PDB file of C-alpha atoms in Angstrom:
ATOM      1  CA  MET A  18       0.000   0.000   0.000  1.00  0.00           C
ATOM      2  CA  ASN A  19       1.291   3.447  -0.874  1.00  0.00           C
ATOM      3  CA  ILE A  20       0.297   6.857   0.494  1.00  0.00           C
ATOM      4  CA  LEU A  21      -2.272   7.514  -2.234  1.00  0.00           C
ATOM      5  CA  GLN A  22      -3.981   4.170  -1.656  1.00  0.00           C
ATOM      6  CA  ALA A  23      -3.989   4.750   2.085  1.00  0.00           C
ATOM      7  CA  LEU A  24      -5.623   8.152   1.666  1.00  0.00           C
ATOM      8  CA  GLN A  25      -8.194   6.882  -0.819  1.00  0.00           C
ATOM      9  CA  SER A  26      -9.251   4.008   1.424  1.00  0.00           C
ATOM     10  CA  ALA A  27      -9.068   5.889   4.735  1.00  0.00           C
ATOM     11  CA  GLY A  28     -12.773   6.384   5.358  1.00  0.00           C
ATOM     12  CA  ILE A  29     -12.030   9.431   7.515  1.00  0.00           C
ATOM     13  CA  ALA A  30     -11.591  13.135   6.826  1.00  0.00           C
ATOM     14  CA  ARG A  31      -8.772  13.755   4.364  1.00  0.00           C
ATOM     15  CA  SER A  32      -7.000  16.176   6.719  1.00  0.00           C
ATOM     16  CA  ASP A  33      -7.154  13.633   9.552  1.00  0.00           C
ATOM     17  CA  ALA A  34      -5.725  10.928   7.302  1.00  0.00           C
ATOM     18  CA  GLU A  35      -2.875  13.192   6.214  1.00  0.00           C
ATOM     19  CA  ILE A  36      -1.992  14.012   9.837  1.00  0.00           C
ATOM     20  CA  LEU A  37      -2.039  10.363  10.881  1.00  0.00           C
ATOM     21  CA  LEU A  38       0.068   9.260   7.926  1.00  0.00           C
ATOM     22  CA  ALA A  39       2.569  12.052   8.465  1.00  0.00           C
ATOM     23  CA  PHE A  40       2.974  11.028  12.096  1.00  0.00           C
ATOM     24  CA  LEU A  41       3.217   7.349  11.211  1.00  0.00           C
ATOM     25  CA  LEU A  42       5.917   8.033   8.623  1.00  0.00           C
ATOM     26  CA  MET A  43       7.690  10.558  10.905  1.00  0.00           C
ATOM     27  CA  ARG A  44       7.364  13.157   8.154  1.00  0.00           C
ATOM     28  CA  ASP A  45       5.312  16.303   7.682  1.00  0.00           C
ATOM     29  CA  ARG A  46       2.063  16.684   5.735  1.00  0.00           C
ATOM     30  CA  ALA A  47       3.972  18.255   2.845  1.00  0.00           C
ATOM     31  CA  PHE A  48       5.788  14.940   2.352  1.00  0.00           C
ATOM     32  CA  VAL A  49       2.498  13.037   2.383  1.00  0.00           C
ATOM     33  CA  LEU A  50       1.080  15.327  -0.300  1.00  0.00           C
ATOM     34  CA  ALA A  51       4.216  15.361  -2.431  1.00  0.00           C
ATOM     35  CA  HIS A  52       4.924  11.620  -2.400  1.00  0.00           C
ATOM     36  CA  PRO A  53       1.710   9.689  -3.100  1.00  0.00           C
ATOM     37  CA  GLU A  54       3.801   6.802  -4.483  1.00  0.00           C
ATOM     38  CA  HIS A  55       5.714   6.252  -1.219  1.00  0.00           C
ATOM     39  CA  SER A  56       5.104   2.709   0.042  1.00  0.00           C
ATOM     40  CA  LEU A  57       4.255   1.793   3.619  1.00  0.00           C
ATOM     41  CA  THR A  58       5.980  -1.134   5.260  1.00  0.00           C
ATOM     42  CA  GLU A  59       3.867  -4.044   6.524  1.00  0.00           C
ATOM     43  CA  GLU A  60       4.224  -2.758  10.070  1.00  0.00           C
ATOM     44  CA  GLN A  61       3.184   0.745   9.012  1.00  0.00           C
ATOM     45  CA  GLU A  62       0.165  -0.645   7.167  1.00  0.00           C
ATOM     46  CA  SER A  63      -0.922  -2.469  10.324  1.00  0.00           C
ATOM     47  CA  GLN A  64      -0.495   0.670  12.420  1.00  0.00           C
ATOM     48  CA  TRP A  65      -2.340   2.729   9.810  1.00  0.00           C
ATOM     49  CA  ARG A  66      -5.360   0.411   9.883  1.00  0.00           C
ATOM     50  CA  SER A  67      -5.449   0.585  13.678  1.00  0.00           C
ATOM     51  CA  GLN A  68      -5.184   4.372  13.712  1.00  0.00           C
ATOM     52  CA  ARG A  69      -7.871   4.971  11.099  1.00  0.00           C
ATOM     53  CA  GLU A  70     -10.276   2.623  12.929  1.00  0.00           C
ATOM     54  CA  ARG A  71      -9.697   4.514  16.153  1.00  0.00           C
ATOM     55  CA  ARG A  72     -10.432   7.766  14.362  1.00  0.00           C
ATOM     56  CA  LYS A  73     -13.622   6.306  12.885  1.00  0.00           C
ATOM     57  CA  THR A  74     -14.906   5.777  16.428  1.00  0.00           C
ATOM     58  CA  GLY A  75     -14.431   9.496  17.078  1.00  0.00           C
ATOM     59  CA  GLU A  76     -11.253   9.240  19.110  1.00  0.00           C
ATOM     60  CA  PRO A  77      -9.402  12.572  18.841  1.00  0.00           C
ATOM     61  CA  ILE A  78      -6.318  12.729  16.645  1.00  0.00           C
ATOM     62  CA  SER A  79      -4.259  14.005  19.587  1.00  0.00           C
ATOM     63  CA  TYR A  80      -4.942  10.853  21.599  1.00  0.00           C
ATOM     64  CA  ILE A  81      -4.167   8.599  18.659  1.00  0.00           C
ATOM     65  CA  ILE A  82      -0.757  10.161  18.075  1.00  0.00           C
ATOM     66  CA  GLY A  83      -0.237  10.963  21.768  1.00  0.00           C
ATOM     67  CA  GLN A  84       0.669  14.593  21.390  1.00  0.00           C
ATOM     68  CA  ARG A  85      -0.589  18.120  20.747  1.00  0.00           C
ATOM     69  CA  GLU A  86       1.169  21.265  19.596  1.00  0.00           C
ATOM     70  CA  PHE A  87       0.713  24.161  22.006  1.00  0.00           C
ATOM     71  CA  TYR A  88       2.409  27.545  21.794  1.00  0.00           C
ATOM     72  CA  GLY A  89       5.073  26.168  19.464  1.00  0.00           C
ATOM     73  CA  ARG A  90       5.902  23.177  21.677  1.00  0.00           C
ATOM     74  CA  THR A  91       4.872  19.541  21.600  1.00  0.00           C
ATOM     75  CA  PHE A  92       2.992  18.283  24.659  1.00  0.00           C
ATOM     76  CA  LEU A  93       2.253  14.666  25.456  1.00  0.00           C
ATOM     77  CA  VAL A  94      -1.482  14.036  25.832  1.00  0.00           C
ATOM     78  CA  ASP A  95      -3.567  10.939  26.452  1.00  0.00           C
ATOM     79  CA  PRO A  96      -7.027  10.167  27.911  1.00  0.00           C
ATOM     80  CA  ARG A  97      -5.807  11.155  31.382  1.00  0.00           C
ATOM     81  CA  VAL A  98      -5.859  14.833  30.365  1.00  0.00           C
ATOM     82  CA  HIS A  99      -7.950  17.323  28.438  1.00  0.00           C
ATOM     83  CA  ILE A 100      -6.623  18.176  24.969  1.00  0.00           C
ATOM     84  CA  PRO A 101      -5.312  21.780  24.829  1.00  0.00           C
ATOM     85  CA  ARG A 102      -7.213  24.079  22.451  1.00  0.00           C
ATOM     86  CA  PRO A 103      -6.297  27.301  20.610  1.00  0.00           C
ATOM     87  CA  SER A 104      -8.427  29.252  23.094  1.00  0.00           C
ATOM     88  CA  THR A 105      -6.021  28.289  25.861  1.00  0.00           C
ATOM     89  CA  GLU A 106      -3.018  29.339  23.772  1.00  0.00           C
ATOM     90  CA  ASN A 107      -4.713  32.723  23.563  1.00  0.00           C
ATOM     91  CA  LEU A 108      -5.271  32.641  27.331  1.00  0.00           C
ATOM     92  CA  VAL A 109      -1.508  32.236  27.778  1.00  0.00           C
ATOM     93  CA  THR A 110      -0.907  35.259  25.528  1.00  0.00           C
ATOM     94  CA  MET A 111      -3.459  37.199  27.555  1.00  0.00           C
ATOM     95  CA  THR A 112      -1.614  36.236  30.742  1.00  0.00           C
ATOM     96  CA  LEU A 113       1.746  37.354  29.353  1.00  0.00           C
ATOM     97  CA  ASP A 114       0.140  40.680  28.380  1.00  0.00           C
ATOM     98  CA  PHE A 115      -1.348  40.996  31.871  1.00  0.00           C
ATOM     99  CA  LEU A 116       2.073  40.459  33.439  1.00  0.00           C
ATOM    100  CA  LYS A 117       3.414  43.408  31.434  1.00  0.00           C
ATOM    101  CA  ASN A 118       0.393  45.645  31.987  1.00  0.00           C
ATOM    102  CA  PRO A 119      -2.074  44.436  34.652  1.00  0.00           C
ATOM    103  CA  LYS A 120      -5.615  45.586  33.961  1.00  0.00           C
ATOM    104  CA  ASP A 121      -9.192  44.354  33.999  1.00  0.00           C
ATOM    105  CA  GLU A 122     -10.027  42.960  30.585  1.00  0.00           C
ATOM    106  CA  VAL A 123     -12.416  40.709  28.708  1.00  0.00           C
ATOM    107  CA  ARG A 124     -10.865  39.233  25.552  1.00  0.00           C
ATOM    108  CA  ASN A 125     -12.262  36.949  22.848  1.00  0.00           C
ATOM    109  CA  LEU A 126     -10.156  33.781  22.840  1.00  0.00           C
ATOM    110  CA  GLU A 127     -12.119  31.742  20.318  1.00  0.00           C
ATOM    111  CA  THR A 128     -15.672  31.640  19.024  1.00  0.00           C
ATOM    112  CA  GLY A 129     -17.937  31.512  22.077  1.00  0.00           C
ATOM    113  CA  ILE A 130     -15.018  31.574  24.530  1.00  0.00           C
ATOM    114  CA  ILE A 131     -13.580  34.548  26.410  1.00  0.00           C
ATOM    115  CA  GLY A 132     -10.741  35.274  28.778  1.00  0.00           C
ATOM    116  CA  LYS A 133     -11.525  37.440  31.778  1.00  0.00           C
ATOM    117  CA  ALA A 134      -8.749  39.211  33.683  1.00  0.00           C
ATOM    118  CA  LYS A 135      -9.522  40.862  36.993  1.00  0.00           C
ATOM    119  CA  ILE A 136      -7.313  42.799  39.377  1.00  0.00           C
ATOM    120  CA  LEU A 137      -8.140  41.990  42.993  1.00  0.00           C
ATOM    121  CA  ARG A 138      -5.332  43.853  44.745  1.00  0.00           C
ATOM    122  CA  ASP A 139      -2.057  45.606  43.934  1.00  0.00           C
ATOM    123  CA  CYS A 140      -0.487  43.766  40.967  1.00  0.00           C
ATOM    124  CA  SER A 141       2.598  45.933  40.639  1.00  0.00           C
ATOM    125  CA  GLU A 142       4.875  43.091  41.704  1.00  0.00           C
ATOM    126  CA  ILE A 143       3.991  39.609  40.428  1.00  0.00           C
ATOM    127  CA  HIS A 144       6.381  36.824  41.332  1.00  0.00           C
ATOM    128  CA  THR A 145       4.143  33.743  41.404  1.00  0.00           C
ATOM    129  CA  ILE A 146       1.532  32.362  39.020  1.00  0.00           C
ATOM    130  CA  VAL A 147      -0.805  29.555  40.057  1.00  0.00           C
ATOM    131  CA  ASP A 148      -2.294  27.411  37.278  1.00  0.00           C
ATOM    132  CA  VAL A 149      -5.467  25.845  38.658  1.00  0.00           C
ATOM    133  CA  GLY A 150      -6.548  22.642  36.892  1.00  0.00           C
ATOM    134  CA  THR A 151      -3.255  22.232  35.060  1.00  0.00           C
ATOM    135  CA  GLY A 152      -4.128  19.016  33.169  1.00  0.00           C
ATOM    136  CA  SER A 153      -1.307  18.372  30.688  1.00  0.00           C
ATOM    137  CA  GLY A 154       0.576  21.289  32.212  1.00  0.00           C
ATOM    138  CA  CYS A 155       0.383  23.329  29.015  1.00  0.00           C
ATOM    139  CA  ILE A 156      -0.363  26.652  30.725  1.00  0.00           C
ATOM    140  CA  ALA A 157       2.063  26.270  33.633  1.00  0.00           C
ATOM    141  CA  ILE A 158       4.909  24.919  31.509  1.00  0.00           C
ATOM    142  CA  THR A 159       4.490  27.516  28.766  1.00  0.00           C
ATOM    143  CA  LEU A 160       4.478  30.346  31.293  1.00  0.00           C
ATOM    144  CA  ALA A 161       7.507  28.854  33.043  1.00  0.00           C
ATOM    145  CA  LEU A 162       9.405  28.765  29.759  1.00  0.00           C
ATOM    146  CA  GLU A 163       8.230  32.163  28.526  1.00  0.00           C
ATOM    147  CA  ARG A 164       8.843  33.817  31.907  1.00  0.00           C
ATOM    148  CA  PRO A 165      11.659  31.933  33.650  1.00  0.00           C
ATOM    149  CA  ASP A 166      11.895  34.757  36.198  1.00  0.00           C
ATOM    150  CA  LEU A 167       8.584  33.738  37.752  1.00  0.00           C
ATOM    151  CA  HIS A 168       7.687  30.996  40.208  1.00  0.00           C
ATOM    152  CA  ILE A 169       4.959  28.706  38.845  1.00  0.00           C
ATOM    153  CA  ILE A 170       2.612  26.492  40.846  1.00  0.00           C
ATOM    154  CA  ALA A 171       0.454  23.933  39.021  1.00  0.00           C
ATOM    155  CA  ILE A 172      -2.553  22.368  40.759  1.00  0.00           C
ATOM    156  CA  ASP A 173      -4.795  19.497  39.737  1.00  0.00           C
ATOM    157  CA  ILE A 174      -7.160  17.208  41.606  1.00  0.00           C
ATOM    158  CA  SER A 175      -6.185  14.304  39.343  1.00  0.00           C
ATOM    159  CA  THR A 176      -3.093  12.281  40.223  1.00  0.00           C
ATOM    160  CA  ASP A 177      -3.052  10.927  36.671  1.00  0.00           C
ATOM    161  CA  ALA A 178      -3.131  14.413  35.145  1.00  0.00           C
ATOM    162  CA  LEU A 179      -0.261  15.553  37.345  1.00  0.00           C
ATOM    163  CA  PHE A 180       1.786  12.560  36.189  1.00  0.00           C
ATOM    164  CA  VAL A 181       1.352  13.692  32.563  1.00  0.00           C
ATOM    165  CA  ALA A 182       2.076  17.330  33.449  1.00  0.00           C
ATOM    166  CA  LYS A 183       5.290  16.404  35.285  1.00  0.00           C
ATOM    167  CA  GLU A 184       6.417  14.284  32.336  1.00  0.00           C
ATOM    168  CA  ASN A 185       5.826  17.214  29.990  1.00  0.00           C
ATOM    169  CA  ALA A 186       7.749  19.538  32.305  1.00  0.00           C
ATOM    170  CA  VAL A 187      10.758  17.210  32.282  1.00  0.00           C
ATOM    171  CA  ARG A 188      10.648  16.745  28.495  1.00  0.00           C
ATOM    172  CA  LEU A 189      10.390  20.486  27.846  1.00  0.00           C
ATOM    173  CA  GLY A 190      12.915  21.576  30.451  1.00  0.00           C
ATOM    174  CA  ALA A 191      10.544  23.501  32.719  1.00  0.00           C
ATOM    175  CA  SER A 192      12.140  22.926  36.109  1.00  0.00           C
ATOM    176  CA  ARG A 193      10.774  25.821  38.162  1.00  0.00           C
ATOM    177  CA  ILE A 194       7.284  24.450  38.721  1.00  0.00           C
ATOM    178  CA  ASP A 195       5.764  23.144  41.949  1.00  0.00           C
ATOM    179  CA  PHE A 196       3.092  20.526  41.218  1.00  0.00           C
ATOM    180  CA  LEU A 197       0.421  20.229  43.898  1.00  0.00           C
ATOM    181  CA  GLU A 198      -2.475  17.797  44.105  1.00  0.00           C
ATOM    182  CA  GLY A 199      -5.788  19.021  45.422  1.00  0.00           C
ATOM    183  CA  ASP A 200      -9.165  20.604  44.791  1.00  0.00           C
ATOM    184  CA  LEU A 201      -9.002  24.019  43.107  1.00  0.00           C
ATOM    185  CA  LEU A 202      -7.272  26.549  45.423  1.00  0.00           C
ATOM    186  CA  PHE A 203      -7.174  24.350  48.518  1.00  0.00           C
ATOM    187  CA  PRO A 204      -3.453  23.442  48.175  1.00  0.00           C
ATOM    188  CA  ILE A 205      -2.459  27.131  48.388  1.00  0.00           C
ATOM    189  CA  LYS A 206      -4.967  28.304  51.000  1.00  0.00           C
ATOM    190  CA  ASN A 207      -2.144  29.111  53.421  1.00  0.00           C
ATOM    191  CA  LYS A 208       0.152  30.666  50.837  1.00  0.00           C
ATOM    192  CA  HIS A 209       1.638  33.950  52.028  1.00  0.00           C
ATOM    193  CA  LYS A 210       3.451  35.292  48.963  1.00  0.00           C
ATOM    194  CA  PRO A 211       1.455  37.355  46.439  1.00  0.00           C
ATOM    195  CA  CYS A 212       0.257  35.417  43.394  1.00  0.00           C
ATOM    196  CA  ILE A 213      -2.123  35.586  40.475  1.00  0.00           C
ATOM    197  CA  ILE A 214      -4.448  32.766  39.449  1.00  0.00           C
ATOM    198  CA  VAL A 215      -4.595  31.550  35.845  1.00  0.00           C
ATOM    199  CA  SER A 216      -7.067  28.844  34.926  1.00  0.00           C
ATOM    200  CA  ASN A 217      -8.851  27.067  32.145  1.00  0.00           C
ATOM    201  CA  PRO A 218     -11.321  25.384  34.503  1.00  0.00           C
ATOM    202  CA  PRO A 219     -13.999  22.848  33.547  1.00  0.00           C
ATOM    203  CA  TYR A 220     -16.910  24.918  32.223  1.00  0.00           C
ATOM    204  CA  LEU A 221     -19.016  22.579  30.081  1.00  0.00           C
ATOM    205  CA  SER A 222     -22.337  20.834  30.644  1.00  0.00           C
ATOM    206  CA  ASP A 223     -23.461  17.317  29.743  1.00  0.00           C
ATOM    207  CA  ASP A 224     -25.327  18.807  26.774  1.00  0.00           C
ATOM    208  CA  ASP A 225     -22.121  20.448  25.520  1.00  0.00           C
ATOM    209  CA  ILE A 226     -20.357  17.094  25.533  1.00  0.00           C
ATOM    210  CA  VAL A 227     -23.225  15.405  23.698  1.00  0.00           C
ATOM    211  CA  ALA A 228     -23.104  18.143  21.063  1.00  0.00           C
ATOM    212  CA  HIS A 229     -19.372  17.549  20.476  1.00  0.00           C
ATOM    213  CA  PRO A 230     -18.740  13.771  20.172  1.00  0.00           C
ATOM    214  CA  ASP A 231     -14.928  14.133  20.271  1.00  0.00           C
ATOM    215  CA  LEU A 232     -15.255  15.372  23.854  1.00  0.00           C
ATOM    216  CA  SER A 233     -16.727  12.041  24.957  1.00  0.00           C
ATOM    217  CA  HIS A 234     -13.200  10.583  24.877  1.00  0.00           C
ATOM    218  CA  GLU A 235     -11.788  13.203  27.252  1.00  0.00           C
ATOM    219  CA  PRO A 236     -11.862  12.970  31.077  1.00  0.00           C
ATOM    220  CA  ARG A 237     -15.181  14.329  32.301  1.00  0.00           C
ATOM    221  CA  ILE A 238     -13.548  15.705  35.428  1.00  0.00           C
ATOM    222  CA  ALA A 239     -11.625  18.086  33.164  1.00  0.00           C
ATOM    223  CA  LEU A 240     -14.727  19.190  31.262  1.00  0.00           C
ATOM    224  CA  LEU A 241     -17.811  19.400  33.473  1.00  0.00           C
ATOM    225  CA  GLY A 242     -18.177  22.706  35.268  1.00  0.00           C
ATOM    226  CA  GLY A 243     -20.714  21.589  37.827  1.00  0.00           C
ATOM    227  CA  ALA A 244     -24.474  21.731  38.216  1.00  0.00           C
ATOM    228  CA  HIS A 245     -24.689  25.160  36.570  1.00  0.00           C
ATOM    229  CA  ARG A 246     -21.770  24.843  34.120  1.00  0.00           C
ATOM    230  CA  ASN A 247     -19.815  27.665  35.796  1.00  0.00           C
ATOM    231  CA  THR A 248     -19.989  26.313  39.355  1.00  0.00           C
ATOM    232  CA  LEU A 249     -16.277  25.516  39.554  1.00  0.00           C
ATOM    233  CA  LEU A 250     -15.294  28.774  37.888  1.00  0.00           C
ATOM    234  CA  GLN A 251     -17.361  30.720  40.397  1.00  0.00           C
ATOM    235  CA  ARG A 252     -15.738  28.806  43.257  1.00  0.00           C
ATOM    236  CA  ILE A 253     -12.284  29.762  42.003  1.00  0.00           C
ATOM    237  CA  GLU A 254     -13.293  33.416  41.684  1.00  0.00           C
ATOM    238  CA  ARG A 255     -14.854  33.441  45.168  1.00  0.00           C
ATOM    239  CA  ASP A 256     -11.934  31.706  46.865  1.00  0.00           C
ATOM    240  CA  ALA A 257      -9.368  33.857  45.042  1.00  0.00           C
ATOM    241  CA  SER A 258     -11.140  37.029  46.181  1.00  0.00           C
ATOM    242  CA  ALA A 259     -11.033  35.757  49.773  1.00  0.00           C
ATOM    243  CA  MET A 260      -7.276  35.063  49.651  1.00  0.00           C
ATOM    244  CA  GLU A 261      -5.410  38.111  50.937  1.00  0.00           C
ATOM    245  CA  ASN A 262      -2.359  37.323  48.838  1.00  0.00           C
ATOM    246  CA  CYS A 263      -4.144  36.632  45.557  1.00  0.00           C
ATOM    247  CA  THR A 264      -3.788  39.818  43.546  1.00  0.00           C
ATOM    248  CA  GLY A 265      -5.568  38.863  40.327  1.00  0.00           C
ATOM    249  CA  THR A 266      -7.268  36.217  38.231  1.00  0.00           C
ATOM    250  CA  ILE A 267      -7.219  35.349  34.535  1.00  0.00           C
ATOM    251  CA  MET A 268      -9.877  32.801  33.595  1.00  0.00           C
ATOM    252  CA  GLU A 269     -11.079  31.066  30.446  1.00  0.00           C
ATOM    253  CA  GLN A 270     -14.855  30.685  30.166  1.00  0.00           C
ATOM    254  CA  MET A 271     -17.785  30.564  27.810  1.00  0.00           C
ATOM    255  CA  CYS A 272     -19.446  33.819  26.744  1.00  0.00           C
TER     256      CYS A 272
END
């Protein structure tokens, strides 16, 4: 079987097939498009059939290939963690902007999704950022690499998610991160140094997941926002406001 035959018999979206083949061949999509005559080995054919069948069931591409590009870096992802989206890349940019010029702001991150920055207290000196619900660690690790002068704390209630996040931190060389296990802000309730909270918290409902079949493969704990969709988000905002040393919040949420 060559590349052209594989694409013609894929039974999945052409773009998905090109991505899977490129990953399988350890090439880029340009190679896949430019070399339709390239033959797959028997082992590659077997892997290709397995991958395309997984995609036919709706399993996300990122889980099939085990990785996701985020802010120009490759993060390991699997069903233990939520798959990072472009909206969260934009949340990181919003956070970097906030660090340079703290101000209240509402910013469109993606269709139907906004970032909301809020100053709670004096933000003139920011030394610590706390990523609440870190998942794969994409926010915490990116901020640690983009701003190595800052101390980063990454929190998640899931032991499995923290395992993935720590592995990503090691692979990407982000050493200045403290990983804490616990529910939302509880692990830092006694923190005394000033910090800001950054979070892409769970903010979806069961209906949202039904409407987007790909989401059914992701951990529900990372998606469901509570009885009223924004329950967890509101808890973070309330608890952050009550923390004397929390000086600001930057949160991803639905419009």
